[in-house]
Amino acid sequence: MSNDLINGGNSASLLRRSICSIATILLSVLGGLAPSIRADADTLHYWRFEIAPGFTADSAGFSALVGGGTQTAVPASGPGSAFPHYFSVPGGGPNTSAAAFHGSEALSTTIAPITSNFTVEAFVHLNSAEGPFGKCIVCSTTNSASIAETSFALEVRLDQVYGSQIGELVLATSDGASLAFVNSGFVLGTGTDYYVASAFDLSGNASFWVQDLTNGGVLQSTSKAHGATSLNSIASLAIGGDGAGAKFGFELDGLIDEVRLSNTVLDESQLLINNTTPVPLPSAIWFLVTGIASMLGCMRRTRNKM
């Protein structure tokens, strides 16, 4: 056998091994990329309620939640079925589960106080709209009945004390001494899946976005003036209630998913609802299976040529 032929065979074998090594590295990177990406540079906290990195884990890497709430699969039909299922979001992979609340519990954690501009987002489904006060979606408070213990509260209002409608999405903020209450004008019905968001600007405006996902509605928005000049420094946050053990009746009955808190006023193009990339499940499985098959084939051919 000539040296050229031997060298050529060695070169081909080296090339195959190099290609396999590169493929292995690329597949490893692609497989681990989604869970390792932070939502974006402005994200303070992001609770996805997924199996990985954990039901109560903060995907932004900070504050895990404690308390009530049950992990539940995002279903094919019924409550939560219109939440985006298999989609890639900044900071994570597909959305397969949500947090369920039953009107007597909440999830809470300690955070760095929010004292300036912020944006809060979530997917929400109300099973019922009964009881007094407002039902908390995301609230920075240890006691929703106390202005002195509240910073902000994105909630569904069930009374008309502050001029709100029954079921209206509202944003309440407190400086520790007085309350600024901003009504969105958007009413959330029971039995419907929604995307909701609010951006608070200390310059004097609060923006709201609502999309009816169940009925294929478009993303609606509005901006309202508020009188707040500062936010109370409260180092706590609760989802689905006020975190005070259902003491004051602010606990929500329904589902909450994909809660993201940002430290700036996001514009509409930056919202989570506008930054999801569909990942069809069959395609994802096909990519994984064919990728593994290709890798095994490369390894087998390389062994046979050695």
mmCIF file of N, CA and C in Angstrom, residues 174-287:
data_model
loop_
_atom_site.group_PDB
_atom_site.id
_atom_site.type_symbol
_atom_site.label_atom_id
_atom_site.label_comp_id
_atom_site.label_asym_id
_atom_site.label_seq_id
_atom_site.Cartn_x
_atom_site.Cartn_y
_atom_site.Cartn_z
ATOM 1 N N SER A 174 -47.406 52.213 46.683
ATOM 2 C CA SER A 174 -47.407 52.919 47.960
ATOM 3 C C SER A 174 -46.027 53.496 48.231
ATOM 4 N N ASP A 175 -46.000 54.694 48.807
ATOM 5 C CA ASP A 175 -44.743 55.287 49.251
ATOM 6 C C ASP A 175 -44.533 55.071 50.746
ATOM 7 N N GLY A 176 -45.418 54.290 51.351
ATOM 8 C CA GLY A 176 -45.357 54.014 52.772
ATOM 9 C C GLY A 176 -46.360 54.811 53.576
ATOM 10 N N ALA A 177 -46.853 55.906 52.973
ATOM 11 C CA ALA A 177 -47.803 56.767 53.684
ATOM 12 C C ALA A 177 -49.113 56.942 52.920
ATOM 13 N N SER A 178 -49.049 56.883 51.584
ATOM 14 C CA SER A 178 -50.251 57.064 50.772
ATOM 15 C C SER A 178 -50.242 56.064 49.620
ATOM 16 N N LEU A 179 -51.414 55.872 49.023
ATOM 17 C CA LEU A 179 -51.601 54.877 47.984
ATOM 18 C C LEU A 179 -51.925 55.556 46.659
ATOM 19 N N ALA A 180 -51.239 55.142 45.594
ATOM 20 C CA ALA A 180 -51.578 55.575 44.234
ATOM 21 C C ALA A 180 -52.206 54.379 43.534
ATOM 22 N N PHE A 181 -53.447 54.541 43.100
ATOM 23 C CA PHE A 181 -54.209 53.420 42.556
ATOM 24 C C PHE A 181 -54.533 53.705 41.097
ATOM 25 N N VAL A 182 -54.018 52.877 40.177
ATOM 26 C CA VAL A 182 -54.177 53.118 38.742
ATOM 27 C C VAL A 182 -55.048 52.021 38.142
ATOM 28 N N ASN A 183 -56.209 52.401 37.608
ATOM 29 C CA ASN A 183 -57.114 51.459 36.953
ATOM 30 C C ASN A 183 -56.762 51.351 35.474
ATOM 31 N N SER A 184 -56.646 50.119 34.971
ATOM 32 C CA SER A 184 -56.257 49.922 33.573
ATOM 33 C C SER A 184 -57.411 50.105 32.598
ATOM 34 N N GLY A 185 -58.638 49.829 33.054
ATOM 35 C CA GLY A 185 -59.773 49.803 32.134
ATOM 36 C C GLY A 185 -59.994 48.437 31.519
ATOM 37 N N PHE A 186 -59.071 47.488 31.741
ATOM 38 C CA PHE A 186 -59.195 46.133 31.210
ATOM 39 C C PHE A 186 -59.807 45.218 32.274
ATOM 40 N N VAL A 187 -60.911 44.572 31.933
ATOM 41 C CA VAL A 187 -61.584 43.656 32.851
ATOM 42 C C VAL A 187 -61.243 42.220 32.468
ATOM 43 N N LEU A 188 -60.764 41.439 33.437
ATOM 44 C CA LEU A 188 -60.426 40.041 33.212
ATOM 45 C C LEU A 188 -61.595 39.156 33.621
ATOM 46 N N GLY A 189 -62.069 38.342 32.701
ATOM 47 C CA GLY A 189 -63.173 37.446 33.003
ATOM 48 C C GLY A 189 -62.672 36.129 33.562
ATOM 49 N N THR A 190 -63.535 35.406 34.243
ATOM 50 C CA THR A 190 -63.180 34.084 34.745
ATOM 51 C C THR A 190 -63.228 33.073 33.592
ATOM 52 N N GLY A 191 -62.444 32.000 33.731
ATOM 53 C CA GLY A 191 -62.443 30.951 32.718
ATOM 54 C C GLY A 191 -61.708 31.320 31.447
ATOM 55 N N THR A 192 -60.882 32.360 31.483
ATOM 56 C CA THR A 192 -60.160 32.833 30.301
ATOM 57 C C THR A 192 -58.677 32.970 30.610
ATOM 58 N N ASP A 193 -57.832 32.571 29.657
ATOM 59 C CA ASP A 193 -56.385 32.710 29.794
ATOM 60 C C ASP A 193 -55.949 34.069 29.254
ATOM 61 N N TYR A 194 -55.108 34.762 30.034
ATOM 62 C CA TYR A 194 -54.646 36.089 29.636
ATOM 63 C C TYR A 194 -53.126 36.207 29.780
ATOM 64 N N TYR A 195 -52.563 37.084 28.970
ATOM 65 C CA TYR A 195 -51.240 37.654 29.243
ATOM 66 C C TYR A 195 -51.484 39.044 29.789
ATOM 67 N N VAL A 196 -50.822 39.396 30.893
ATOM 68 C CA VAL A 196 -50.978 40.728 31.480
ATOM 69 C C VAL A 196 -49.607 41.302 31.788
ATOM 70 N N ALA A 197 -49.497 42.617 31.702
ATOM 71 C CA ALA A 197 -48.245 43.293 32.036
ATOM 72 C C ALA A 197 -48.537 44.727 32.438
ATOM 73 N N SER A 198 -47.658 45.278 33.268
ATOM 74 C CA SER A 198 -47.750 46.686 33.643
ATOM 75 C C SER A 198 -46.350 47.247 33.804
ATOM 76 N N ALA A 199 -46.135 48.427 33.255
ATOM 77 C CA ALA A 199 -44.854 49.133 33.382
ATOM 78 C C ALA A 199 -45.092 50.426 34.147
ATOM 79 N N PHE A 200 -44.318 50.608 35.213
ATOM 80 C CA PHE A 200 -44.484 51.765 36.095
ATOM 81 C C PHE A 200 -43.301 52.708 35.913
ATOM 82 N N ASP A 201 -43.619 53.971 35.641
ATOM 83 C CA ASP A 201 -42.599 55.001 35.432
ATOM 84 C C ASP A 201 -42.806 56.090 36.483
ATOM 85 N N LEU A 202 -41.779 56.365 37.273
ATOM 86 C CA LEU A 202 -41.893 57.373 38.329
ATOM 87 C C LEU A 202 -42.112 58.782 37.790
ATOM 88 N N SER A 203 -41.924 58.955 36.476
ATOM 89 C CA SER A 203 -42.187 60.271 35.890
ATOM 90 C C SER A 203 -43.676 60.582 35.839
ATOM 91 N N GLY A 204 -44.541 59.561 36.083
ATOM 92 C CA GLY A 204 -45.968 59.860 36.199
ATOM 93 C C GLY A 204 -46.909 59.008 35.384
ATOM 94 N N ASN A 205 -46.412 57.924 34.733
ATOM 95 C CA ASN A 205 -47.289 57.098 33.916
ATOM 96 C C ASN A 205 -47.172 55.618 34.268
ATOM 97 N N ALA A 206 -48.288 54.919 34.129
ATOM 98 C CA ALA A 206 -48.310 53.466 34.262
ATOM 99 C C ALA A 206 -48.957 52.906 33.001
ATOM 100 N N SER A 207 -48.257 51.990 32.332
ATOM 101 C CA SER A 207 -48.775 51.361 31.116
ATOM 102 C C SER A 207 -49.277 49.971 31.432
ATOM 103 N N PHE A 208 -50.293 49.532 30.698
ATOM 104 C CA PHE A 208 -50.858 48.197 30.871
ATOM 105 C C PHE A 208 -50.972 47.523 29.510
ATOM 106 N N TRP A 209 -50.771 46.210 29.509
ATOM 107 C CA TRP A 209 -51.013 45.383 28.328
ATOM 108 C C TRP A 209 -51.823 44.165 28.748
ATOM 109 N N VAL A 210 -52.813 43.814 27.947
ATOM 110 C CA VAL A 210 -53.631 42.626 28.194
ATOM 111 C C VAL A 210 -53.913 41.953 26.866
ATOM 112 N N GLN A 211 -53.776 40.623 26.837
ATOM 113 C CA GLN A 211 -54.157 39.861 25.646
ATOM 114 C C GLN A 211 -55.004 38.674 26.063
ATOM 115 N N ASP A 212 -56.179 38.563 25.465
ATOM 116 C CA ASP A 212 -57.078 37.429 25.678
ATOM 117 C C ASP A 212 -56.570 36.278 24.816
ATOM 118 N N LEU A 213 -55.926 35.307 25.436
ATOM 119 C CA LEU A 213 -55.320 34.203 24.701
ATOM 120 C C LEU A 213 -56.351 33.145 24.323
ATOM 121 N N THR A 214 -57.346 32.940 25.172
ATOM 122 C CA THR A 214 -58.357 31.910 24.927
ATOM 123 C C THR A 214 -59.146 32.189 23.655
ATOM 124 N N ASN A 215 -59.488 33.439 23.445
ATOM 125 C CA ASN A 215 -60.331 33.812 22.303
ATOM 126 C C ASN A 215 -59.539 34.431 21.159
ATOM 127 N N GLY A 216 -58.230 34.292 21.189
ATOM 128 C CA GLY A 216 -57.401 34.772 20.093
ATOM 129 C C GLY A 216 -57.389 36.280 19.942
ATOM 130 N N GLY A 217 -57.494 36.983 21.048
ATOM 131 C CA GLY A 217 -57.509 38.441 20.991
ATOM 132 C C GLY A 217 -56.138 39.024 20.682
ATOM 133 N N VAL A 218 -56.136 40.286 20.298
ATOM 134 C CA VAL A 218 -54.882 40.983 20.026
ATOM 135 C C VAL A 218 -54.367 41.604 21.317
ATOM 136 N N LEU A 219 -53.102 41.958 21.347
ATOM 137 C CA LEU A 219 -52.522 42.612 22.509
ATOM 138 C C LEU A 219 -53.052 44.037 22.594
ATOM 139 N N GLN A 220 -53.725 44.355 23.698
ATOM 140 C CA GLN A 220 -54.268 45.688 23.923
ATOM 141 C C GLN A 220 -53.387 46.440 24.912
ATOM 142 N N SER A 221 -53.341 47.751 24.774
ATOM 143 C CA SER A 221 -52.497 48.550 25.665
ATOM 144 C C SER A 221 -53.157 49.872 26.004
ATOM 145 N N THR A 222 -52.721 50.427 27.126
ATOM 146 C CA THR A 222 -53.171 51.759 27.532
ATOM 147 C C THR A 222 -52.137 52.355 28.470
ATOM 148 N N SER A 223 -52.138 53.655 28.600
ATOM 149 C CA SER A 223 -51.232 54.347 29.522
ATOM 150 C C SER A 223 -52.053 55.309 30.357
ATOM 151 N N LYS A 224 -51.849 55.253 31.667
ATOM 152 C CA LYS A 224 -52.617 56.090 32.594
ATOM 153 C C LYS A 224 -51.666 56.879 33.496
ATOM 154 N N ALA A 225 -52.072 58.105 33.837
ATOM 155 C CA ALA A 225 -51.278 58.924 34.754
ATOM 156 C C ALA A 225 -51.469 58.449 36.187
ATOM 157 N N HIS A 226 -50.434 58.628 37.000
ATOM 158 C CA HIS A 226 -50.534 58.318 38.421
ATOM 159 C C HIS A 226 -49.884 59.445 39.224
ATOM 160 N N GLY A 227 -50.161 59.488 40.520
ATOM 161 C CA GLY A 227 -49.647 60.569 41.357
ATOM 162 C C GLY A 227 -48.491 60.168 42.248
ATOM 163 N N ALA A 228 -47.955 58.942 42.047
ATOM 164 C CA ALA A 228 -46.872 58.486 42.923
ATOM 165 C C ALA A 228 -45.562 59.192 42.586
ATOM 166 N N THR A 229 -44.793 59.539 43.603
ATOM 167 C CA THR A 229 -43.478 60.156 43.398
ATOM 168 C C THR A 229 -42.346 59.285 43.934
ATOM 169 N N SER A 230 -42.692 58.228 44.675
ATOM 170 C CA SER A 230 -41.692 57.303 45.190
ATOM 171 C C SER A 230 -42.368 55.985 45.524
ATOM 172 N N LEU A 231 -41.548 54.938 45.712
ATOM 173 C CA LEU A 231 -42.055 53.632 46.083
ATOM 174 C C LEU A 231 -41.485 53.230 47.440
ATOM 175 N N ASN A 232 -42.339 52.638 48.251
ATOM 176 C CA ASN A 232 -41.923 52.164 49.559
ATOM 177 C C ASN A 232 -40.861 51.074 49.416
ATOM 178 N N SER A 233 -39.859 51.085 50.270
ATOM 179 C CA SER A 233 -38.771 50.108 50.210
ATOM 180 C C SER A 233 -39.182 48.843 50.958
ATOM 181 N N ILE A 234 -39.715 47.861 50.213
ATOM 182 C CA ILE A 234 -40.190 46.612 50.797
ATOM 183 C C ILE A 234 -39.404 45.448 50.202
ATOM 184 N N ALA A 235 -38.755 44.673 51.044
ATOM 185 C CA ALA A 235 -37.898 43.573 50.582
ATOM 186 C C ALA A 235 -38.666 42.257 50.532
ATOM 187 N N SER A 236 -39.786 42.251 49.856
ATOM 188 C CA SER A 236 -40.556 41.016 49.733
ATOM 189 C C SER A 236 -41.390 41.060 48.469
ATOM 190 N N LEU A 237 -41.754 39.876 47.985
ATOM 191 C CA LEU A 237 -42.615 39.775 46.821
ATOM 192 C C LEU A 237 -43.457 38.525 46.953
ATOM 193 N N ALA A 238 -44.726 38.621 46.565
ATOM 194 C CA ALA A 238 -45.633 37.482 46.625
ATOM 195 C C ALA A 238 -46.333 37.299 45.289
ATOM 196 N N ILE A 239 -46.601 36.048 44.941
ATOM 197 C CA ILE A 239 -47.315 35.694 43.720
ATOM 198 C C ILE A 239 -48.555 34.903 44.120
ATOM 199 N N GLY A 240 -49.708 35.326 43.621
ATOM 200 C CA GLY A 240 -50.954 34.636 43.928
ATOM 201 C C GLY A 240 -51.594 35.025 45.240
ATOM 202 N N GLY A 241 -51.007 35.964 45.969
ATOM 203 C CA GLY A 241 -51.539 36.412 47.253
ATOM 204 C C GLY A 241 -50.602 37.410 47.888
ATOM 205 N N ASP A 242 -50.838 37.783 49.144
ATOM 206 C CA ASP A 242 -49.987 38.770 49.790
ATOM 207 C C ASP A 242 -48.908 38.154 50.664
ATOM 208 N N GLY A 243 -48.844 36.817 50.688
ATOM 209 C CA GLY A 243 -47.812 36.149 51.464
ATOM 210 C C GLY A 243 -48.045 36.194 52.962
ATOM 211 N N ALA A 244 -49.236 36.593 53.378
ATOM 212 C CA ALA A 244 -49.528 36.725 54.811
ATOM 213 C C ALA A 244 -50.417 35.592 55.314
ATOM 214 N N GLY A 245 -50.377 34.454 54.616
ATOM 215 C CA GLY A 245 -51.134 33.292 55.084
ATOM 216 C C GLY A 245 -52.633 33.427 54.903
ATOM 217 N N ALA A 246 -53.065 34.016 53.807
ATOM 218 C CA ALA A 246 -54.491 34.171 53.498
ATOM 219 C C ALA A 246 -55.232 34.971 54.570
ATOM 220 N N LYS A 247 -54.508 35.814 55.250
ATOM 221 C CA LYS A 247 -55.106 36.555 56.366
ATOM 222 C C LYS A 247 -56.043 37.658 55.908
ATOM 223 N N PHE A 248 -55.749 38.250 54.742
ATOM 224 C CA PHE A 248 -56.509 39.436 54.337
ATOM 225 C C PHE A 248 -57.358 39.231 53.085
ATOM 226 N N GLY A 249 -57.418 38.015 52.551
ATOM 227 C CA GLY A 249 -58.311 37.738 51.443
ATOM 228 C C GLY A 249 -57.839 38.224 50.091
ATOM 229 N N PHE A 250 -56.532 38.373 49.891
ATOM 230 C CA PHE A 250 -56.004 38.814 48.609
ATOM 231 C C PHE A 250 -55.545 37.639 47.748
ATOM 232 N N GLU A 251 -55.802 36.415 48.197
ATOM 233 C CA GLU A 251 -55.329 35.241 47.470
ATOM 234 C C GLU A 251 -56.192 34.957 46.241
ATOM 235 N N LEU A 252 -55.537 34.560 45.177
ATOM 236 C CA LEU A 252 -56.180 34.336 43.885
ATOM 237 C C LEU A 252 -56.539 32.865 43.722
ATOM 238 N N ASP A 253 -57.650 32.599 43.057
ATOM 239 C CA ASP A 253 -58.070 31.240 42.721
ATOM 240 C C ASP A 253 -57.893 31.065 41.216
ATOM 241 N N GLY A 254 -56.836 30.328 40.828
ATOM 242 C CA GLY A 254 -56.578 30.149 39.405
ATOM 243 C C GLY A 254 -55.139 29.767 39.126
ATOM 244 N N LEU A 255 -54.667 30.094 37.938
ATOM 245 C CA LEU A 255 -53.318 29.753 37.494
ATOM 246 C C LEU A 255 -52.507 31.010 37.221
ATOM 247 N N ILE A 256 -51.207 30.934 37.502
ATOM 248 C CA ILE A 256 -50.260 31.991 37.153
ATOM 249 C C ILE A 256 -49.029 31.334 36.556
ATOM 250 N N ASP A 257 -48.477 31.938 35.516
ATOM 251 C CA ASP A 257 -47.316 31.353 34.849
ATOM 252 C C ASP A 257 -46.402 32.459 34.321
ATOM 253 N N GLU A 258 -45.132 32.106 34.128
ATOM 254 C CA GLU A 258 -44.141 32.974 33.474
ATOM 255 C C GLU A 258 -44.136 34.388 34.066
ATOM 256 N N VAL A 259 -43.838 34.504 35.339
ATOM 257 C CA VAL A 259 -43.791 35.815 36.001
ATOM 258 C C VAL A 259 -42.403 36.417 35.814
ATOM 259 N N ARG A 260 -42.350 37.568 35.175
ATOM 260 C CA ARG A 260 -41.063 38.236 34.943
ATOM 261 C C ARG A 260 -41.111 39.663 35.482
ATOM 262 N N LEU A 261 -40.085 40.038 36.237
ATOM 263 C CA LEU A 261 -39.970 41.372 36.811
ATOM 264 C C LEU A 261 -38.697 42.019 36.285
ATOM 265 N N SER A 262 -38.850 43.161 35.630
ATOM 266 C CA SER A 262 -37.717 43.877 35.033
ATOM 267 C C SER A 262 -37.503 45.202 35.741
ATOM 268 N N ASN A 263 -36.253 45.674 35.736
ATOM 269 C CA ASN A 263 -35.922 46.890 36.477
ATOM 270 C C ASN A 263 -35.957 48.145 35.619
ATOM 271 N N THR A 264 -36.797 48.119 34.586
ATOM 272 C CA THR A 264 -36.943 49.278 33.713
ATOM 273 C C THR A 264 -38.327 49.255 33.088
ATOM 274 N N VAL A 265 -38.695 50.331 32.429
ATOM 275 C CA VAL A 265 -39.955 50.378 31.687
ATOM 276 C C VAL A 265 -39.712 49.771 30.309
ATOM 277 N N LEU A 266 -40.238 48.579 30.085
ATOM 278 C CA LEU A 266 -40.087 47.929 28.786
ATOM 279 C C LEU A 266 -41.051 48.546 27.782
ATOM 280 N N ASP A 267 -40.617 48.609 26.528
ATOM 281 C CA ASP A 267 -41.583 49.002 25.499
ATOM 282 C C ASP A 267 -42.247 47.737 24.969
ATOM 283 N N GLU A 268 -43.255 47.911 24.138
ATOM 284 C CA GLU A 268 -44.074 46.769 23.727
ATOM 285 C C GLU A 268 -43.262 45.694 23.019
ATOM 286 N N SER A 269 -42.264 46.102 22.246
ATOM 287 C CA SER A 269 -41.469 45.128 21.502
ATOM 288 C C SER A 269 -40.622 44.248 22.410
ATOM 289 N N GLN A 270 -40.383 44.676 23.638
ATOM 290 C CA GLN A 270 -39.553 43.915 24.572
ATOM 291 C C GLN A 270 -40.350 42.976 25.469
ATOM 292 N N LEU A 271 -41.667 43.059 25.416
ATOM 293 C CA LEU A 271 -42.490 42.234 26.293
ATOM 294 C C LEU A 271 -42.332 40.752 25.979
ATOM 295 N N LEU A 272 -42.509 39.936 26.998
ATOM 296 C CA LEU A 272 -42.383 38.488 26.850
ATOM 297 C C LEU A 272 -43.308 37.944 25.786
ATOM 298 N N ILE A 273 -44.536 38.445 25.719
ATOM 299 C CA ILE A 273 -45.508 37.937 24.762
ATOM 300 C C ILE A 273 -45.058 38.173 23.327
ATOM 301 N N ASN A 274 -44.200 39.159 23.104
ATOM 302 C CA ASN A 274 -43.698 39.460 21.763
ATOM 303 C C ASN A 274 -42.313 38.883 21.511
ATOM 304 N N ASN A 275 -41.833 38.063 22.426
ATOM 305 C CA ASN A 275 -40.488 37.500 22.273
ATOM 306 C C ASN A 275 -40.468 36.008 22.580
ATOM 307 N N THR A 276 -41.481 35.317 22.105
ATOM 308 C CA THR A 276 -41.506 33.865 22.224
ATOM 309 C C THR A 276 -41.294 33.268 20.844
ATOM 310 N N THR A 277 -40.468 32.239 20.767
ATOM 311 C CA THR A 277 -40.167 31.580 19.506
ATOM 312 C C THR A 277 -40.777 30.192 19.516
ATOM 313 N N PRO A 278 -41.744 29.918 18.623
ATOM 314 C CA PRO A 278 -42.372 28.592 18.626
ATOM 315 C C PRO A 278 -41.346 27.487 18.407
ATOM 316 N N VAL A 279 -41.464 26.428 19.184
ATOM 317 C CA VAL A 279 -40.629 25.242 19.015
ATOM 318 C C VAL A 279 -41.570 24.044 18.943
ATOM 319 N N PRO A 280 -42.042 23.670 17.736
ATOM 320 C CA PRO A 280 -42.982 22.547 17.636
ATOM 321 C C PRO A 280 -42.363 21.289 18.225
ATOM 322 N N LEU A 281 -43.129 20.585 19.036
ATOM 323 C CA LEU A 281 -42.612 19.412 19.715
ATOM 324 C C LEU A 281 -42.085 18.350 18.752
ATOM 325 N N PRO A 282 -42.808 17.993 17.665
ATOM 326 C CA PRO A 282 -42.261 16.975 16.761
ATOM 327 C C PRO A 282 -40.902 17.377 16.194
ATOM 328 N N SER A 283 -40.728 18.663 15.849
ATOM 329 C CA SER A 283 -39.465 19.125 15.293
ATOM 330 C C SER A 283 -38.350 19.020 16.315
ATOM 331 N N ALA A 284 -38.670 19.359 17.561
ATOM 332 C CA ALA A 284 -37.655 19.287 18.601
ATOM 333 C C ALA A 284 -37.202 17.847 18.813
ATOM 334 N N ILE A 285 -38.163 16.914 18.838
ATOM 335 C CA ILE A 285 -37.818 15.512 19.005
ATOM 336 C C ILE A 285 -37.015 15.010 17.814
ATOM 337 N N TRP A 286 -37.430 15.411 16.582
ATOM 338 C CA TRP A 286 -36.714 14.993 15.384
ATOM 339 C C TRP A 286 -35.272 15.457 15.438
ATOM 340 N N PHE A 287 -35.057 16.705 15.854
ATOM 341 C CA PHE A 287 -33.700 17.242 15.942
ATOM 342 C C PHE A 287 -32.867 16.447 16.942
#
